[in-house]
Amino acid sequence: MSVSQHPIALRLERRVGGATKLLATVMMLPLIDGIFPALILAGALTYPFGILETGLLIFGGSATVAVVLAEMDGSPRERLRAIALLALVLLPAAAAEAALAPTIQSLIDMAVFERFAGLVILTVAAKTASARIGEYLPRPAVIIGLGLIASLQPAGASVAFVTDPGLVVRGVAPAGVGVGFAMLIAALGPVLQESVDLDLFRFGSAVALGMLALSVLGLMPTEAPVALGVLCVTALFSFDPGRASSPETDADDESDAVDPDPEPSADAADDEADTPATEDEGRPSPFPVEEESRAPWL
């Protein structure tokens, strides 16, 4: 099985405990750190491709794939049941944060806050790509908090709960995409466990997150699914069906090439039995033997 040894993931696993709790922490983290509300306020869910990118990269991504494939035990049905129970908490929480987004939007300057939203996604991408770089970067919640302070407009602001059913639906959709992605990985677990390079998929996901951040910052067209394309290419290159059979095949080839206990031939055994041992002792060989010229397998 391909197991990702990312230090942040290992530290989080030791702190949280079981695999199901770890998956819940990974998928709920965008709601806790404020990444998901920042994407809602930045307009990342305006286009259908933005919903898919947010669901696959924020709620799904390399961390979810690593936990489902490398950490969760049991049959695919048991994994699906655990993910379904997690969805009962994740989807309502995403709906609640999407419902509060218009209220927060009325209190801040969106032009300033969108820059911090793009910066926090770049931070997450850097932490995903390299744990050493992530040690020197602030937590996403800190960046979101600084963005709220910098973009706050207290003059004439009025706090009013604004309900937008369309925004709530668009907020639940990425969470549903992330849950569906996790269920798909769990259902195909027996096939993917031996065929997916988790570290390669993690690095490609970091690149896709960087493309999403550029879209949020306005440096790339928002309606162009660049991040989604990078993620699809990453999934294609990280999937290698030959990884499962290569160790066994190499072992068979080595056992066929080198016989650990070769049996001597019958003629050689007869010659050794007929030749007295005393005749060979002390008599030099008439043929010069150079040890360096002998084949290595002898």
GROMACS .gro file of C-alpha atoms in nm:
model
  298
    1MET     CA    1   0.000   0.000   0.000
    2SER     CA    2   0.125   0.349  -0.078
    3VAL     CA    3   0.133   0.548   0.244
    4SER     CA    4   0.192   0.921   0.254
    5GLN     CA    5   0.447   1.028   0.517
    6HIS     CA    6   0.364   1.399   0.519
    7PRO     CA    7   0.468   1.535   0.862
    8ILE     CA    8   0.158   1.752   0.900
    9ALA     CA    9  -0.070   1.457   0.831
   10LEU     CA   10   0.121   1.236   1.076
   11ARG     CA   11   0.110   1.503   1.346
   12LEU     CA   12  -0.262   1.552   1.293
   13GLU     CA   13  -0.319   1.178   1.309
   14ARG     CA   14  -0.138   1.149   1.642
   15ARG     CA   15  -0.339   1.439   1.783
   16VAL     CA   16  -0.683   1.328   1.665
   17GLY     CA   17  -0.669   0.950   1.699
   18GLY     CA   18  -0.865   0.706   1.483
   19ALA     CA   19  -0.898   0.711   1.108
   20THR     CA   20  -1.265   0.816   1.110
   21LYS     CA   21  -1.191   1.107   1.343
   22LEU     CA   22  -0.897   1.201   1.125
   23LEU     CA   23  -1.118   1.206   0.814
   24ALA     CA   24  -1.377   1.418   0.996
   25THR     CA   25  -1.105   1.663   1.099
   26VAL     CA   26  -0.962   1.685   0.747
   27MET     CA   27  -1.299   1.746   0.581
   28MET     CA   28  -1.426   1.985   0.851
   29LEU     CA   29  -1.104   2.186   0.860
   30PRO     CA   30  -1.206   2.427   0.577
   31LEU     CA   31  -1.513   2.520   0.782
   32ILE     CA   32  -1.313   2.566   1.102
   33ASP     CA   33  -1.021   2.763   0.955
   34GLY     CA   34  -1.249   2.988   0.754
   35ILE     CA   35  -1.123   2.884   0.411
   36PHE     CA   36  -1.468   2.785   0.288
   37PRO     CA   37  -1.643   3.111   0.392
   38ALA     CA   38  -1.356   3.304   0.234
   39LEU     CA   39  -1.414   3.125  -0.097
   40ILE     CA   40  -1.787   3.196  -0.076
   41LEU     CA   41  -1.726   3.567  -0.017
   42ALA     CA   42  -1.465   3.578  -0.293
   43GLY     CA   43  -1.717   3.445  -0.545
   44ALA     CA   44  -1.550   3.109  -0.608
   45LEU     CA   45  -1.889   2.934  -0.619
   46THR     CA   46  -2.037   3.155  -0.888
   47TYR     CA   47  -1.959   2.912  -1.170
   48PRO     CA   48  -2.028   2.536  -1.179
   49PHE     CA   49  -1.659   2.463  -1.232
   50GLY     CA   50  -1.584   2.665  -0.920
   51ILE     CA   51  -1.816   2.440  -0.719
   52LEU     CA   52  -1.638   2.130  -0.849
   53GLU     CA   53  -1.294   2.275  -0.782
   54THR     CA   54  -1.388   2.379  -0.429
   55GLY     CA   55  -1.542   2.042  -0.351
   56LEU     CA   56  -1.254   1.837  -0.492
   57LEU     CA   57  -0.967   2.052  -0.367
   58ILE     CA   58  -1.097   2.195  -0.038
   59PHE     CA   59  -1.323   1.920   0.099
   60GLY     CA   60  -1.158   1.640  -0.099
   61GLY     CA   61  -0.800   1.674  -0.209
   62SER     CA   62  -0.492   1.474  -0.125
   63ALA     CA   63  -0.557   1.462   0.249
   64THR     CA   64  -0.895   1.294   0.206
   65VAL     CA   65  -0.753   1.046  -0.046
   66ALA     CA   66  -0.463   0.959   0.186
   67VAL     CA   67  -0.688   0.905   0.489
   68VAL     CA   68  -0.941   0.691   0.302
   69LEU     CA   69  -0.682   0.473   0.127
   70ALA     CA   70  -0.398   0.453   0.376
   71GLU     CA   71  -0.560   0.495   0.718
   72MET     CA   72  -0.918   0.366   0.716
   73ASP     CA   73  -0.966  -0.004   0.787
   74GLY     CA   74  -1.253  -0.235   0.706
   75SER     CA   75  -1.443  -0.321   0.393
   76PRO     CA   76  -1.555  -0.061   0.138
   77ARG     CA   77  -1.908  -0.083   0.279
   78GLU     CA   78  -1.785   0.004   0.628
   79ARG     CA   79  -1.588   0.298   0.492
   80LEU     CA   80  -1.890   0.423   0.301
   81ARG     CA   81  -2.101   0.402   0.617
   82ALA     CA   82  -1.848   0.611   0.811
   83ILE     CA   83  -1.834   0.876   0.537
   84ALA     CA   84  -2.215   0.890   0.522
   85LEU     CA   85  -2.228   0.959   0.897
   86LEU     CA   86  -1.972   1.235   0.849
   87ALA     CA   87  -2.188   1.390   0.577
   88LEU     CA   88  -2.473   1.433   0.829
   89VAL     CA   89  -2.256   1.688   1.010
   90LEU     CA   90  -2.058   1.836   0.720
   91LEU     CA   91  -2.349   1.933   0.494
   92PRO     CA   92  -2.552   2.126   0.757
   93ALA     CA   93  -2.238   2.306   0.876
   94ALA     CA   94  -2.158   2.414   0.520
   95ALA     CA   95  -2.517   2.534   0.474
   96ALA     CA   96  -2.498   2.741   0.795
   97GLU     CA   97  -2.175   2.912   0.691
   98ALA     CA   98  -2.313   2.982   0.344
   99ALA     CA   99  -2.623   3.139   0.503
  100LEU     CA  100  -2.405   3.371   0.716
  101ALA     CA  101  -2.187   3.478   0.423
  102PRO     CA  102  -2.410   3.768   0.301
  103THR     CA  103  -2.420   3.912   0.653
  104ILE     CA  104  -2.041   3.912   0.675
  105GLN     CA  105  -2.016   4.052   0.323
  106SER     CA  106  -2.215   4.362   0.426
  107LEU     CA  107  -1.954   4.445   0.692
  108ILE     CA  108  -1.630   4.418   0.491
  109ASP     CA  109  -1.464   4.559   0.183
  110MET     CA  110  -1.468   4.271  -0.063
  111ALA     CA  111  -1.188   4.411  -0.281
  112VAL     CA  112  -0.950   4.389   0.015
  113PHE     CA  113  -1.082   4.061   0.150
  114GLU     CA  114  -1.046   3.879  -0.184
  115ARG     CA  115  -0.669   3.938  -0.170
  116PHE     CA  116  -0.652   3.770   0.169
  117ALA     CA  117  -0.873   3.487   0.041
  118GLY     CA  118  -0.630   3.420  -0.243
  119LEU     CA  119  -0.338   3.445  -0.001
  120VAL     CA  120  -0.485   3.186   0.235
  121ILE     CA  121  -0.533   2.938  -0.052
  122LEU     CA  122  -0.171   2.990  -0.158
  123THR     CA  123  -0.069   2.922   0.203
  124VAL     CA  124  -0.265   2.596   0.208
  125ALA     CA  125  -0.106   2.498  -0.125
  126ALA     CA  126   0.243   2.564   0.012
  127LYS     CA  127   0.171   2.366   0.327
  128THR     CA  128   0.040   2.079   0.115
  129ALA     CA  129   0.344   2.075  -0.112
  130SER     CA  130   0.613   2.106   0.155
  131ALA     CA  131   0.588   2.054   0.529
  132ARG     CA  132   0.915   2.245   0.585
  133ILE     CA  133   0.782   2.554   0.408
  134GLY     CA  134   0.455   2.519   0.599
  135GLU     CA  135   0.639   2.552   0.931
  136TYR     CA  136   0.731   2.912   0.846
  137LEU     CA  137   0.385   3.014   0.725
  138PRO     CA  138   0.099   3.130   0.950
  139ARG     CA  139  -0.215   2.925   0.993
  140PRO     CA  140  -0.502   2.991   0.752
  141ALA     CA  141  -0.726   3.107   1.039
  142VAL     CA  142  -0.471   3.379   1.124
  143ILE     CA  143  -0.469   3.505   0.765
  144ILE     CA  144  -0.849   3.504   0.750
  145GLY     CA  145  -0.865   3.697   1.077
  146LEU     CA  146  -0.618   3.957   0.951
  147GLY     CA  147  -0.821   3.986   0.630
  148LEU     CA  148  -1.141   4.051   0.823
  149ILE     CA  149  -0.969   4.318   1.032
  150ALA     CA  150  -0.812   4.487   0.729
  151SER     CA  151  -1.134   4.486   0.526
  152LEU     CA  152  -1.376   4.575   0.807
  153GLN     CA  153  -1.599   4.875   0.743
  154PRO     CA  154  -1.745   4.979   1.081
  155ALA     CA  155  -1.878   5.315   0.963
  156GLY     CA  156  -2.251   5.285   0.900
  157ALA     CA  157  -2.245   4.909   0.914
  158SER     CA  158  -2.563   4.734   1.020
  159VAL     CA  159  -2.570   4.367   1.118
  160ALA     CA  160  -2.870   4.199   0.958
  161PHE     CA  161  -2.921   3.834   0.880
  162VAL     CA  162  -2.970   3.809   0.505
  163THR     CA  163  -3.099   3.481   0.368
  164ASP     CA  164  -3.013   3.376   0.014
  165PRO     CA  165  -3.146   3.027  -0.066
  166GLY     CA  166  -2.945   3.012  -0.387
  167LEU     CA  167  -2.623   3.083  -0.202
  168VAL     CA  168  -2.707   2.819   0.059
  169VAL     CA  169  -2.757   2.561  -0.216
  170ARG     CA  170  -2.429   2.661  -0.379
  171GLY     CA  171  -2.262   2.634  -0.039
  172VAL     CA  172  -2.390   2.281   0.024
  173ALA     CA  173  -2.294   2.166  -0.326
  174PRO     CA  174  -1.912   2.172  -0.275
  175ALA     CA  175  -1.948   1.982   0.051
  176GLY     CA  176  -2.162   1.726  -0.132
  177VAL     CA  177  -1.898   1.699  -0.405
  178GLY     CA  178  -1.631   1.637  -0.140
  179VAL     CA  179  -1.842   1.368   0.028
  180GLY     CA  180  -1.917   1.202  -0.306
  181PHE     CA  181  -1.547   1.210  -0.394
  182ALA     CA  182  -1.456   1.045  -0.063
  183MET     CA  183  -1.722   0.777  -0.118
  184LEU     CA  184  -1.590   0.708  -0.467
  185ILE     CA  185  -1.238   0.664  -0.330
  186ALA     CA  186  -1.369   0.434  -0.057
  187ALA     CA  187  -1.569   0.222  -0.305
  188LEU     CA  188  -1.265   0.184  -0.532
  189GLY     CA  189  -1.028   0.137  -0.239
  190PRO     CA  190  -0.923  -0.224  -0.314
  191VAL     CA  191  -0.818  -0.115  -0.664
  192LEU     CA  192  -0.661   0.220  -0.574
  193GLN     CA  193  -0.469   0.119  -0.262
  194GLU     CA  194  -0.193  -0.052  -0.457
  195SER     CA  195  -0.203   0.173  -0.764
  196VAL     CA  196  -0.198   0.536  -0.646
  197ASP     CA  197   0.116   0.731  -0.561
  198LEU     CA  198  -0.014   0.945  -0.274
  199ASP     CA  199   0.286   1.178  -0.260
  200LEU     CA  200   0.264   1.252  -0.633
  201PHE     CA  201  -0.109   1.318  -0.601
  202ARG     CA  202  -0.043   1.545  -0.301
  203PHE     CA  203   0.206   1.758  -0.495
  204GLY     CA  204  -0.028   1.785  -0.794
  205SER     CA  205  -0.313   1.888  -0.565
  206ALA     CA  206  -0.092   2.167  -0.429
  207VAL     CA  207  -0.036   2.294  -0.783
  208ALA     CA  208  -0.412   2.284  -0.849
  209LEU     CA  209  -0.474   2.482  -0.529
  210GLY     CA  210  -0.228   2.741  -0.654
  211MET     CA  211  -0.426   2.772  -0.978
  212LEU     CA  212  -0.746   2.818  -0.774
  213ALA     CA  213  -0.579   3.093  -0.573
  214LEU     CA  214  -0.481   3.275  -0.890
  215SER     CA  215  -0.844   3.260  -1.004
  216VAL     CA  216  -0.962   3.408  -0.675
  217LEU     CA  217  -0.704   3.687  -0.701
  218GLY     CA  218  -0.829   3.769  -1.051
  219LEU     CA  219  -0.502   3.682  -1.220
  220MET     CA  220  -0.671   3.405  -1.420
  221PRO     CA  221  -1.021   3.381  -1.572
  222THR     CA  222  -1.262   3.264  -1.302
  223GLU     CA  223  -1.482   3.077  -1.545
  224ALA     CA  224  -1.189   2.873  -1.684
  225PRO     CA  225  -1.151   2.537  -1.504
  226VAL     CA  226  -0.771   2.549  -1.492
  227ALA     CA  227  -0.745   2.406  -1.140
  228LEU     CA  228  -0.984   2.126  -1.230
  229GLY     CA  229  -0.775   2.040  -1.535
  230VAL     CA  230  -0.456   2.029  -1.328
  231LEU     CA  231  -0.626   1.799  -1.078
  232CYS     CA  232  -0.743   1.564  -1.354
  233VAL     CA  233  -0.391   1.546  -1.501
  234THR     CA  234  -0.252   1.481  -1.153
  235ALA     CA  235  -0.495   1.196  -1.094
  236LEU     CA  236  -0.399   1.046  -1.430
  237PHE     CA  237  -0.025   1.054  -1.364
  238SER     CA  238  -0.049   0.934  -1.003
  239PHE     CA  239  -0.247   0.625  -1.104
  240ASP     CA  240  -0.014   0.339  -1.200
  241PRO     CA  241  -0.172  -0.008  -1.219
  242GLY     CA  242   0.172  -0.165  -1.250
  243ARG     CA  243   0.274  -0.063  -0.897
  244ALA     CA  244   0.086  -0.357  -0.741
  245SER     CA  245   0.240  -0.630  -0.953
  246SER     CA  246   0.592  -0.492  -0.994
  247PRO     CA  247   0.742  -0.618  -0.663
  248GLU     CA  248   0.618  -0.973  -0.714
  249THR     CA  249   0.726  -0.973  -1.077
  250ASP     CA  250   1.075  -0.853  -0.988
  251ALA     CA  251   1.104  -1.119  -0.718
  252ASP     CA  252   1.004  -1.391  -0.965
  253ASP     CA  253   1.254  -1.265  -1.221
  254GLU     CA  254   1.534  -1.264  -0.966
  255SER     CA  255   1.451  -1.616  -0.849
  256ASP     CA  256   1.449  -1.738  -1.210
  257ALA     CA  257   1.777  -1.566  -1.299
  258VAL     CA  258   1.980  -1.685  -0.998
  259ASP     CA  259   1.938  -2.031  -0.854
  260PRO     CA  260   2.033  -2.008  -0.484
  261ASP     CA  261   2.115  -2.380  -0.453
  262PRO     CA  262   2.234  -2.520  -0.785
  263GLU     CA  263   2.265  -2.897  -0.799
  264PRO     CA  264   2.599  -3.034  -0.929
  265SER     CA  265   2.592  -3.244  -1.243
  266ALA     CA  266   2.630  -3.621  -1.229
  267ASP     CA  267   2.955  -3.618  -1.434
  268ALA     CA  268   3.117  -3.367  -1.202
  269ALA     CA  269   3.017  -3.571  -0.898
  270ASP     CA  270   3.168  -3.889  -1.051
  271ASP     CA  271   3.495  -3.712  -1.135
  272GLU     CA  272   3.528  -3.582  -0.782
  273ALA     CA  273   3.460  -3.931  -0.639
  274ASP     CA  274   3.717  -4.106  -0.866
  275THR     CA  275   4.000  -3.857  -0.810
  276PRO     CA  276   4.192  -3.915  -0.488
  277ALA     CA  277   4.227  -3.620  -0.262
  278THR     CA  278   4.600  -3.685  -0.206
  279GLU     CA  279   4.693  -3.639  -0.570
  280ASP     CA  280   4.557  -3.283  -0.579
  281GLU     CA  281   4.718  -3.174  -0.255
  282GLY     CA  282   5.043  -2.987  -0.301
  283ARG     CA  283   5.037  -3.015  -0.683
  284PRO     CA  284   5.007  -2.686  -0.873
  285SER     CA  285   4.752  -2.663  -1.150
  286PRO     CA  286   4.897  -2.674  -1.503
  287PHE     CA  287   4.650  -2.406  -1.608
  288PRO     CA  288   4.688  -2.056  -1.465
  289VAL     CA  289   4.375  -1.935  -1.284
  290GLU     CA  290   4.320  -1.563  -1.240
  291GLU     CA  291   4.063  -1.484  -0.975
  292GLU     CA  292   3.982  -1.148  -1.129
  293SER     CA  293   3.885  -1.308  -1.459
  294ARG     CA  294   3.619  -1.530  -1.302
  295ALA     CA  295   3.260  -1.445  -1.369
  296PRO     CA  296   3.085  -1.277  -1.074
  297TRP     CA  297   2.814  -1.543  -1.047
  298LEU     CA  298   3.089  -1.806  -0.983
   0.00000   0.00000   0.00000
